[in-house]
Amino acid sequence: MEELTRLNGDLNNFLISTEIGSIFLDLQFRIRRFTPNVKKIFNLIHSDTGRPLSDIVHLIAEADLLKYAKRVMERLERQEVEVRAKNGDWYMMRIVPYRTIDNRIDGVVMTFMEISRLKNAESALLGNDLRFQVALRHMPVVVSSQDLSLRYTWVFNALQTLTDFSADNVLGRLDSDIFNPRDAARLTRIKESVLQTEEAVRESIVLTQFGQ
């Protein structure tokens, strides 16, 4: 009994230290237990143990939590959904079947991990990307990206004189597939040097397009 009490204490301390809110539901989707961190989302007190999830007030907007829980119970598959709280915070909601030591299904576990910083960073990056693309449309330049094997993964071409350097023609290809051998070899050496030294290089180079 003392060992079981200690293990329960260890589990509670672990759940609290992760700053992840958790709710354990039984087979009837009633509250079996919950961690303190989940009170940021759910209006829960100790006496709510045994109450149906549907009776509990929460801050998650436009999400039928009971529906998600039932789906996990029916399919016995984990489900992960990004959900937004009414106060603007974002959470990764994960729901998994609760399995006993002898591998019986005895409810579900819902966890909520705050991802507001990540979502804000995504929004900032998206905004920067949109501004970057708008700026590019007004500049007579060619911009591209390549992977570590130097195959083209993205291209933007605003030069009318380089009409064949388009996404349809270059994505997935190497410089040697696009330019004449001498130009492609020089261009490849420059890019390999950048990859090796991790230092920017600025050089002028004349390229002959597609062997012309």
PDB file of C-alpha atoms in Angstrom:
ATOM      1  CA  MET A   1       0.000   0.000   0.000  1.00  0.00           C
ATOM      2  CA  GLU A   2       2.846   2.378   0.851  1.00  0.00           C
ATOM      3  CA  GLU A   3       4.524   1.578  -2.469  1.00  0.00           C
ATOM      4  CA  LEU A   4       1.291   2.286  -4.373  1.00  0.00           C
ATOM      5  CA  THR A   5       0.901   5.623  -2.574  1.00  0.00           C
ATOM      6  CA  ARG A   6       4.472   6.572  -3.466  1.00  0.00           C
ATOM      7  CA  LEU A   7       3.938   5.622  -7.124  1.00  0.00           C
ATOM      8  CA  ASN A   8       0.769   7.722  -7.277  1.00  0.00           C
ATOM      9  CA  GLY A   9       2.706  10.621  -5.788  1.00  0.00           C
ATOM     10  CA  ASP A  10       5.484  10.201  -8.328  1.00  0.00           C
ATOM     11  CA  LEU A  11       2.931  10.161 -11.164  1.00  0.00           C
ATOM     12  CA  ASN A  12       1.195  13.289  -9.892  1.00  0.00           C
ATOM     13  CA  ASN A  13       4.478  15.158  -9.575  1.00  0.00           C
ATOM     14  CA  PHE A  14       5.522  14.079 -13.056  1.00  0.00           C
ATOM     15  CA  LEU A  15       2.247  15.238 -14.612  1.00  0.00           C
ATOM     16  CA  ILE A  16       2.476  18.582 -12.840  1.00  0.00           C
ATOM     17  CA  SER A  17       6.108  19.125 -13.878  1.00  0.00           C
ATOM     18  CA  THR A  18       5.313  18.596 -17.572  1.00  0.00           C
ATOM     19  CA  GLU A  19       2.866  21.538 -17.497  1.00  0.00           C
ATOM     20  CA  ILE A  20       0.515  19.436 -19.609  1.00  0.00           C
ATOM     21  CA  GLY A  21      -3.117  19.404 -18.519  1.00  0.00           C
ATOM     22  CA  SER A  22      -4.663  15.933 -18.392  1.00  0.00           C
ATOM     23  CA  ILE A  23      -8.155  14.553 -17.848  1.00  0.00           C
ATOM     24  CA  PHE A  24      -8.853  10.847 -17.321  1.00  0.00           C
ATOM     25  CA  LEU A  25     -12.331   9.689 -18.329  1.00  0.00           C
ATOM     26  CA  ASP A  26     -14.005   6.377 -17.603  1.00  0.00           C
ATOM     27  CA  LEU A  27     -16.001   4.278 -20.077  1.00  0.00           C
ATOM     28  CA  GLN A  28     -19.044   6.522 -19.600  1.00  0.00           C
ATOM     29  CA  PHE A  29     -16.912   9.642 -20.213  1.00  0.00           C
ATOM     30  CA  ARG A  30     -17.122  10.726 -16.607  1.00  0.00           C
ATOM     31  CA  ILE A  31     -14.257  12.531 -14.889  1.00  0.00           C
ATOM     32  CA  ARG A  32     -12.050   9.983 -13.153  1.00  0.00           C
ATOM     33  CA  ARG A  33      -9.156  12.321 -12.299  1.00  0.00           C
ATOM     34  CA  PHE A  34      -7.421  15.415 -13.617  1.00  0.00           C
ATOM     35  CA  THR A  35      -4.181  17.331 -13.174  1.00  0.00           C
ATOM     36  CA  PRO A  36      -3.980  20.893 -11.827  1.00  0.00           C
ATOM     37  CA  ASN A  37      -2.729  22.354 -15.119  1.00  0.00           C
ATOM     38  CA  VAL A  38      -5.949  21.466 -16.921  1.00  0.00           C
ATOM     39  CA  LYS A  39      -7.801  24.011 -14.759  1.00  0.00           C
ATOM     40  CA  LYS A  40      -6.531  26.670 -17.165  1.00  0.00           C
ATOM     41  CA  ILE A  41      -9.037  25.247 -19.646  1.00  0.00           C
ATOM     42  CA  PHE A  42     -11.698  23.459 -17.592  1.00  0.00           C
ATOM     43  CA  ASN A  43     -13.642  24.837 -14.644  1.00  0.00           C
ATOM     44  CA  LEU A  44     -12.903  21.829 -12.444  1.00  0.00           C
ATOM     45  CA  ILE A  45     -12.876  21.271  -8.694  1.00  0.00           C
ATOM     46  CA  HIS A  46     -12.211  18.088  -6.735  1.00  0.00           C
ATOM     47  CA  SER A  47     -15.927  17.352  -6.286  1.00  0.00           C
ATOM     48  CA  ASP A  48     -16.356  17.185 -10.081  1.00  0.00           C
ATOM     49  CA  THR A  49     -14.884  13.682 -10.028  1.00  0.00           C
ATOM     50  CA  GLY A  50     -17.560  11.345 -11.379  1.00  0.00           C
ATOM     51  CA  ARG A  51     -19.403  14.034 -13.354  1.00  0.00           C
ATOM     52  CA  PRO A  52     -19.898  13.634 -17.119  1.00  0.00           C
ATOM     53  CA  LEU A  53     -17.482  15.542 -19.328  1.00  0.00           C
ATOM     54  CA  SER A  54     -20.471  17.172 -21.034  1.00  0.00           C
ATOM     55  CA  ASP A  55     -21.396  18.900 -17.748  1.00  0.00           C
ATOM     56  CA  ILE A  56     -18.039  20.629 -17.352  1.00  0.00           C
ATOM     57  CA  VAL A  57     -17.592  24.212 -18.548  1.00  0.00           C
ATOM     58  CA  HIS A  58     -14.442  24.734 -20.631  1.00  0.00           C
ATOM     59  CA  LEU A  59     -12.741  27.430 -22.680  1.00  0.00           C
ATOM     60  CA  ILE A  60     -12.148  25.474 -25.885  1.00  0.00           C
ATOM     61  CA  ALA A  61     -13.907  27.237 -28.750  1.00  0.00           C
ATOM     62  CA  GLU A  62     -15.794  25.450 -31.520  1.00  0.00           C
ATOM     63  CA  ALA A  63     -14.793  21.930 -30.498  1.00  0.00           C
ATOM     64  CA  ASP A  64     -17.075  19.084 -29.443  1.00  0.00           C
ATOM     65  CA  LEU A  65     -14.742  17.404 -26.945  1.00  0.00           C
ATOM     66  CA  LEU A  66     -17.166  14.602 -26.129  1.00  0.00           C
ATOM     67  CA  LYS A  67     -17.466  13.777 -29.825  1.00  0.00           C
ATOM     68  CA  TYR A  68     -13.678  13.499 -30.098  1.00  0.00           C
ATOM     69  CA  ALA A  69     -13.518  11.294 -26.997  1.00  0.00           C
ATOM     70  CA  LYS A  70     -16.221   8.964 -28.320  1.00  0.00           C
ATOM     71  CA  ARG A  71     -14.465   8.664 -31.670  1.00  0.00           C
ATOM     72  CA  VAL A  72     -11.226   7.608 -29.978  1.00  0.00           C
ATOM     73  CA  MET A  73     -13.112   5.038 -27.904  1.00  0.00           C
ATOM     74  CA  GLU A  74     -14.821   3.610 -30.988  1.00  0.00           C
ATOM     75  CA  ARG A  75     -11.732   3.447 -33.193  1.00  0.00           C
ATOM     76  CA  LEU A  76      -9.146   2.866 -30.433  1.00  0.00           C
ATOM     77  CA  GLU A  77      -6.848   5.291 -32.251  1.00  0.00           C
ATOM     78  CA  ARG A  78      -5.150   8.364 -30.888  1.00  0.00           C
ATOM     79  CA  GLN A  79      -6.340  11.721 -32.149  1.00  0.00           C
ATOM     80  CA  GLU A  80      -4.445  15.007 -32.163  1.00  0.00           C
ATOM     81  CA  VAL A  81      -6.131  18.332 -32.892  1.00  0.00           C
ATOM     82  CA  GLU A  82      -5.007  21.928 -32.534  1.00  0.00           C
ATOM     83  CA  VAL A  83      -7.703  23.783 -30.605  1.00  0.00           C
ATOM     84  CA  ARG A  84      -8.106  27.418 -29.632  1.00  0.00           C
ATOM     85  CA  ALA A  85      -9.304  28.656 -26.266  1.00  0.00           C
ATOM     86  CA  LYS A  86     -11.706  31.559 -25.960  1.00  0.00           C
ATOM     87  CA  ASN A  87      -8.931  33.674 -24.421  1.00  0.00           C
ATOM     88  CA  GLY A  88      -6.830  33.254 -27.584  1.00  0.00           C
ATOM     89  CA  ASP A  89      -4.434  30.564 -26.327  1.00  0.00           C
ATOM     90  CA  TRP A  90      -3.718  27.570 -28.557  1.00  0.00           C
ATOM     91  CA  TYR A  91      -3.401  23.965 -27.369  1.00  0.00           C
ATOM     92  CA  MET A  92      -2.469  20.644 -28.904  1.00  0.00           C
ATOM     93  CA  MET A  93      -5.236  18.323 -27.744  1.00  0.00           C
ATOM     94  CA  ARG A  94      -4.291  14.652 -27.714  1.00  0.00           C
ATOM     95  CA  ILE A  95      -6.808  11.916 -26.876  1.00  0.00           C
ATOM     96  CA  VAL A  96      -5.756   8.287 -26.446  1.00  0.00           C
ATOM     97  CA  PRO A  97      -7.469   5.149 -25.152  1.00  0.00           C
ATOM     98  CA  TYR A  98      -6.746   4.422 -21.497  1.00  0.00           C
ATOM     99  CA  ARG A  99      -5.324   0.906 -21.208  1.00  0.00           C
ATOM    100  CA  THR A 100      -5.004  -1.019 -17.958  1.00  0.00           C
ATOM    101  CA  ILE A 101      -1.984  -3.129 -17.052  1.00  0.00           C
ATOM    102  CA  ASP A 102      -3.740  -6.194 -18.505  1.00  0.00           C
ATOM    103  CA  ASN A 103      -4.406  -4.225 -21.755  1.00  0.00           C
ATOM    104  CA  ARG A 104      -8.124  -3.614 -21.208  1.00  0.00           C
ATOM    105  CA  ILE A 105      -9.674  -0.382 -22.496  1.00  0.00           C
ATOM    106  CA  ASP A 106     -10.993   1.500 -19.481  1.00  0.00           C
ATOM    107  CA  GLY A 107     -11.720   4.980 -20.825  1.00  0.00           C
ATOM    108  CA  VAL A 108      -9.714   7.712 -22.512  1.00  0.00           C
ATOM    109  CA  VAL A 109      -7.054  10.232 -21.537  1.00  0.00           C
ATOM    110  CA  MET A 110      -7.212  13.807 -22.838  1.00  0.00           C
ATOM    111  CA  THR A 111      -4.089  15.984 -22.667  1.00  0.00           C
ATOM    112  CA  PHE A 112      -3.687  19.656 -23.521  1.00  0.00           C
ATOM    113  CA  MET A 113      -0.274  21.171 -24.269  1.00  0.00           C
ATOM    114  CA  GLU A 114      -0.112  24.919 -24.842  1.00  0.00           C
ATOM    115  CA  ILE A 115       1.358  25.818 -28.249  1.00  0.00           C
ATOM    116  CA  SER A 116       0.535  29.528 -28.362  1.00  0.00           C
ATOM    117  CA  ARG A 117       4.168  30.549 -28.971  1.00  0.00           C
ATOM    118  CA  LEU A 118       4.443  28.087 -31.839  1.00  0.00           C
ATOM    119  CA  LYS A 119       1.208  29.322 -33.452  1.00  0.00           C
ATOM    120  CA  ASN A 120       2.291  32.946 -33.065  1.00  0.00           C
ATOM    121  CA  ALA A 121       5.631  32.121 -34.673  1.00  0.00           C
ATOM    122  CA  GLU A 122       3.844  30.371 -37.542  1.00  0.00           C
ATOM    123  CA  SER A 123       1.642  33.427 -38.082  1.00  0.00           C
ATOM    124  CA  ALA A 124       4.677  35.723 -38.060  1.00  0.00           C
ATOM    125  CA  LEU A 125       6.512  33.517 -40.562  1.00  0.00           C
ATOM    126  CA  LEU A 126       3.456  33.377 -42.801  1.00  0.00           C
ATOM    127  CA  GLY A 127       3.185  37.152 -42.697  1.00  0.00           C
ATOM    128  CA  ASN A 128       6.875  37.553 -43.526  1.00  0.00           C
ATOM    129  CA  ASP A 129       6.564  35.048 -46.356  1.00  0.00           C
ATOM    130  CA  LEU A 130       3.608  36.907 -47.863  1.00  0.00           C
ATOM    131  CA  ARG A 131       5.439  40.224 -47.640  1.00  0.00           C
ATOM    132  CA  PHE A 132       8.506  38.610 -49.213  1.00  0.00           C
ATOM    133  CA  GLN A 133       6.462  37.288 -52.137  1.00  0.00           C
ATOM    134  CA  VAL A 134       4.781  40.666 -52.674  1.00  0.00           C
ATOM    135  CA  ALA A 135       8.187  42.348 -52.742  1.00  0.00           C
ATOM    136  CA  LEU A 136       9.540  39.787 -55.201  1.00  0.00           C
ATOM    137  CA  ARG A 137       6.734  40.446 -57.671  1.00  0.00           C
ATOM    138  CA  HIS A 138       8.032  44.002 -58.062  1.00  0.00           C
ATOM    139  CA  MET A 139      11.699  43.079 -58.520  1.00  0.00           C
ATOM    140  CA  PRO A 140      13.353  41.780 -61.726  1.00  0.00           C
ATOM    141  CA  VAL A 141      15.122  38.881 -60.011  1.00  0.00           C
ATOM    142  CA  VAL A 142      15.340  35.116 -59.916  1.00  0.00           C
ATOM    143  CA  VAL A 143      15.212  33.512 -56.457  1.00  0.00           C
ATOM    144  CA  SER A 144      15.452  29.789 -55.817  1.00  0.00           C
ATOM    145  CA  SER A 145      16.183  27.226 -53.131  1.00  0.00           C
ATOM    146  CA  GLN A 146      17.875  23.835 -53.339  1.00  0.00           C
ATOM    147  CA  ASP A 147      18.201  20.898 -50.982  1.00  0.00           C
ATOM    148  CA  LEU A 148      21.486  19.444 -49.712  1.00  0.00           C
ATOM    149  CA  SER A 149      21.907  17.459 -52.921  1.00  0.00           C
ATOM    150  CA  LEU A 150      21.504  20.760 -54.826  1.00  0.00           C
ATOM    151  CA  ARG A 151      18.244  19.809 -56.462  1.00  0.00           C
ATOM    152  CA  TYR A 152      15.875  22.726 -56.914  1.00  0.00           C
ATOM    153  CA  THR A 153      12.969  22.761 -54.467  1.00  0.00           C
ATOM    154  CA  TRP A 154      11.497  26.242 -55.134  1.00  0.00           C
ATOM    155  CA  VAL A 155      11.923  28.956 -57.735  1.00  0.00           C
ATOM    156  CA  PHE A 156      10.592  32.452 -58.342  1.00  0.00           C
ATOM    157  CA  ASN A 157      11.427  34.024 -61.709  1.00  0.00           C
ATOM    158  CA  ALA A 158      10.544  37.605 -62.557  1.00  0.00           C
ATOM    159  CA  LEU A 159      13.019  37.884 -65.452  1.00  0.00           C
ATOM    160  CA  GLN A 160      11.356  37.778 -68.847  1.00  0.00           C
ATOM    161  CA  THR A 161      14.724  36.997 -70.436  1.00  0.00           C
ATOM    162  CA  LEU A 162      14.961  33.698 -68.519  1.00  0.00           C
ATOM    163  CA  THR A 163      11.636  32.256 -69.564  1.00  0.00           C
ATOM    164  CA  ASP A 164      12.612  28.583 -69.280  1.00  0.00           C
ATOM    165  CA  PHE A 165      13.804  28.872 -65.677  1.00  0.00           C
ATOM    166  CA  SER A 166      10.381  28.045 -64.241  1.00  0.00           C
ATOM    167  CA  ALA A 167       9.141  25.669 -61.579  1.00  0.00           C
ATOM    168  CA  ASP A 168       7.880  23.241 -64.212  1.00  0.00           C
ATOM    169  CA  ASN A 169      11.314  23.068 -65.801  1.00  0.00           C
ATOM    170  CA  VAL A 170      13.702  23.055 -62.838  1.00  0.00           C
ATOM    171  CA  LEU A 171      12.091  21.560 -59.721  1.00  0.00           C
ATOM    172  CA  GLY A 172      13.848  18.347 -58.735  1.00  0.00           C
ATOM    173  CA  ARG A 173      16.687  18.961 -61.181  1.00  0.00           C
ATOM    174  CA  LEU A 174      20.375  19.814 -60.787  1.00  0.00           C
ATOM    175  CA  ASP A 175      22.256  22.709 -62.372  1.00  0.00           C
ATOM    176  CA  SER A 176      23.887  20.187 -64.714  1.00  0.00           C
ATOM    177  CA  ASP A 177      20.421  19.335 -66.029  1.00  0.00           C
ATOM    178  CA  ILE A 178      19.692  22.981 -66.801  1.00  0.00           C
ATOM    179  CA  PHE A 179      22.843  24.857 -67.838  1.00  0.00           C
ATOM    180  CA  ASN A 180      25.729  23.986 -70.134  1.00  0.00           C
ATOM    181  CA  PRO A 181      28.390  21.770 -68.508  1.00  0.00           C
ATOM    182  CA  ARG A 182      31.018  24.482 -67.916  1.00  0.00           C
ATOM    183  CA  ASP A 183      28.563  26.953 -66.325  1.00  0.00           C
ATOM    184  CA  ALA A 184      26.851  24.249 -64.300  1.00  0.00           C
ATOM    185  CA  ALA A 185      30.177  22.976 -62.931  1.00  0.00           C
ATOM    186  CA  ARG A 186      31.231  26.473 -61.814  1.00  0.00           C
ATOM    187  CA  LEU A 187      27.851  27.165 -60.238  1.00  0.00           C
ATOM    188  CA  THR A 188      27.898  23.833 -58.437  1.00  0.00           C
ATOM    189  CA  ARG A 189      31.401  24.470 -57.044  1.00  0.00           C
ATOM    190  CA  ILE A 190      30.245  27.795 -55.599  1.00  0.00           C
ATOM    191  CA  LYS A 191      27.200  26.220 -53.939  1.00  0.00           C
ATOM    192  CA  GLU A 192      29.186  23.283 -52.568  1.00  0.00           C
ATOM    193  CA  SER A 193      31.641  25.767 -51.048  1.00  0.00           C
ATOM    194  CA  VAL A 194      28.768  27.589 -49.332  1.00  0.00           C
ATOM    195  CA  LEU A 195      27.462  24.312 -47.915  1.00  0.00           C
ATOM    196  CA  GLN A 196      30.910  23.352 -46.658  1.00  0.00           C
ATOM    197  CA  THR A 197      31.933  26.691 -45.136  1.00  0.00           C
ATOM    198  CA  GLU A 198      28.441  27.914 -44.198  1.00  0.00           C
ATOM    199  CA  GLU A 199      29.506  31.350 -45.402  1.00  0.00           C
ATOM    200  CA  ALA A 200      27.713  33.561 -47.902  1.00  0.00           C
ATOM    201  CA  VAL A 201      29.344  34.154 -51.292  1.00  0.00           C
ATOM    202  CA  ARG A 202      28.681  36.897 -53.821  1.00  0.00           C
ATOM    203  CA  GLU A 203      29.971  36.287 -57.350  1.00  0.00           C
ATOM    204  CA  SER A 204      29.083  37.341 -60.862  1.00  0.00           C
ATOM    205  CA  ILE A 205      28.605  34.470 -63.270  1.00  0.00           C
ATOM    206  CA  VAL A 206      27.302  34.245 -66.814  1.00  0.00           C
ATOM    207  CA  LEU A 207      25.026  31.268 -67.412  1.00  0.00           C
ATOM    208  CA  THR A 208      24.083  29.747 -70.736  1.00  0.00           C
ATOM    209  CA  GLN A 209      20.532  28.450 -70.436  1.00  0.00           C
ATOM    210  CA  PHE A 210      19.782  24.906 -71.575  1.00  0.00           C
ATOM    211  CA  GLY A 211      22.832  24.746 -73.805  1.00  0.00           C
ATOM    212  CA  GLN A 212      21.792  27.779 -75.867  1.00  0.00           C
TER     213      GLN A 212
END
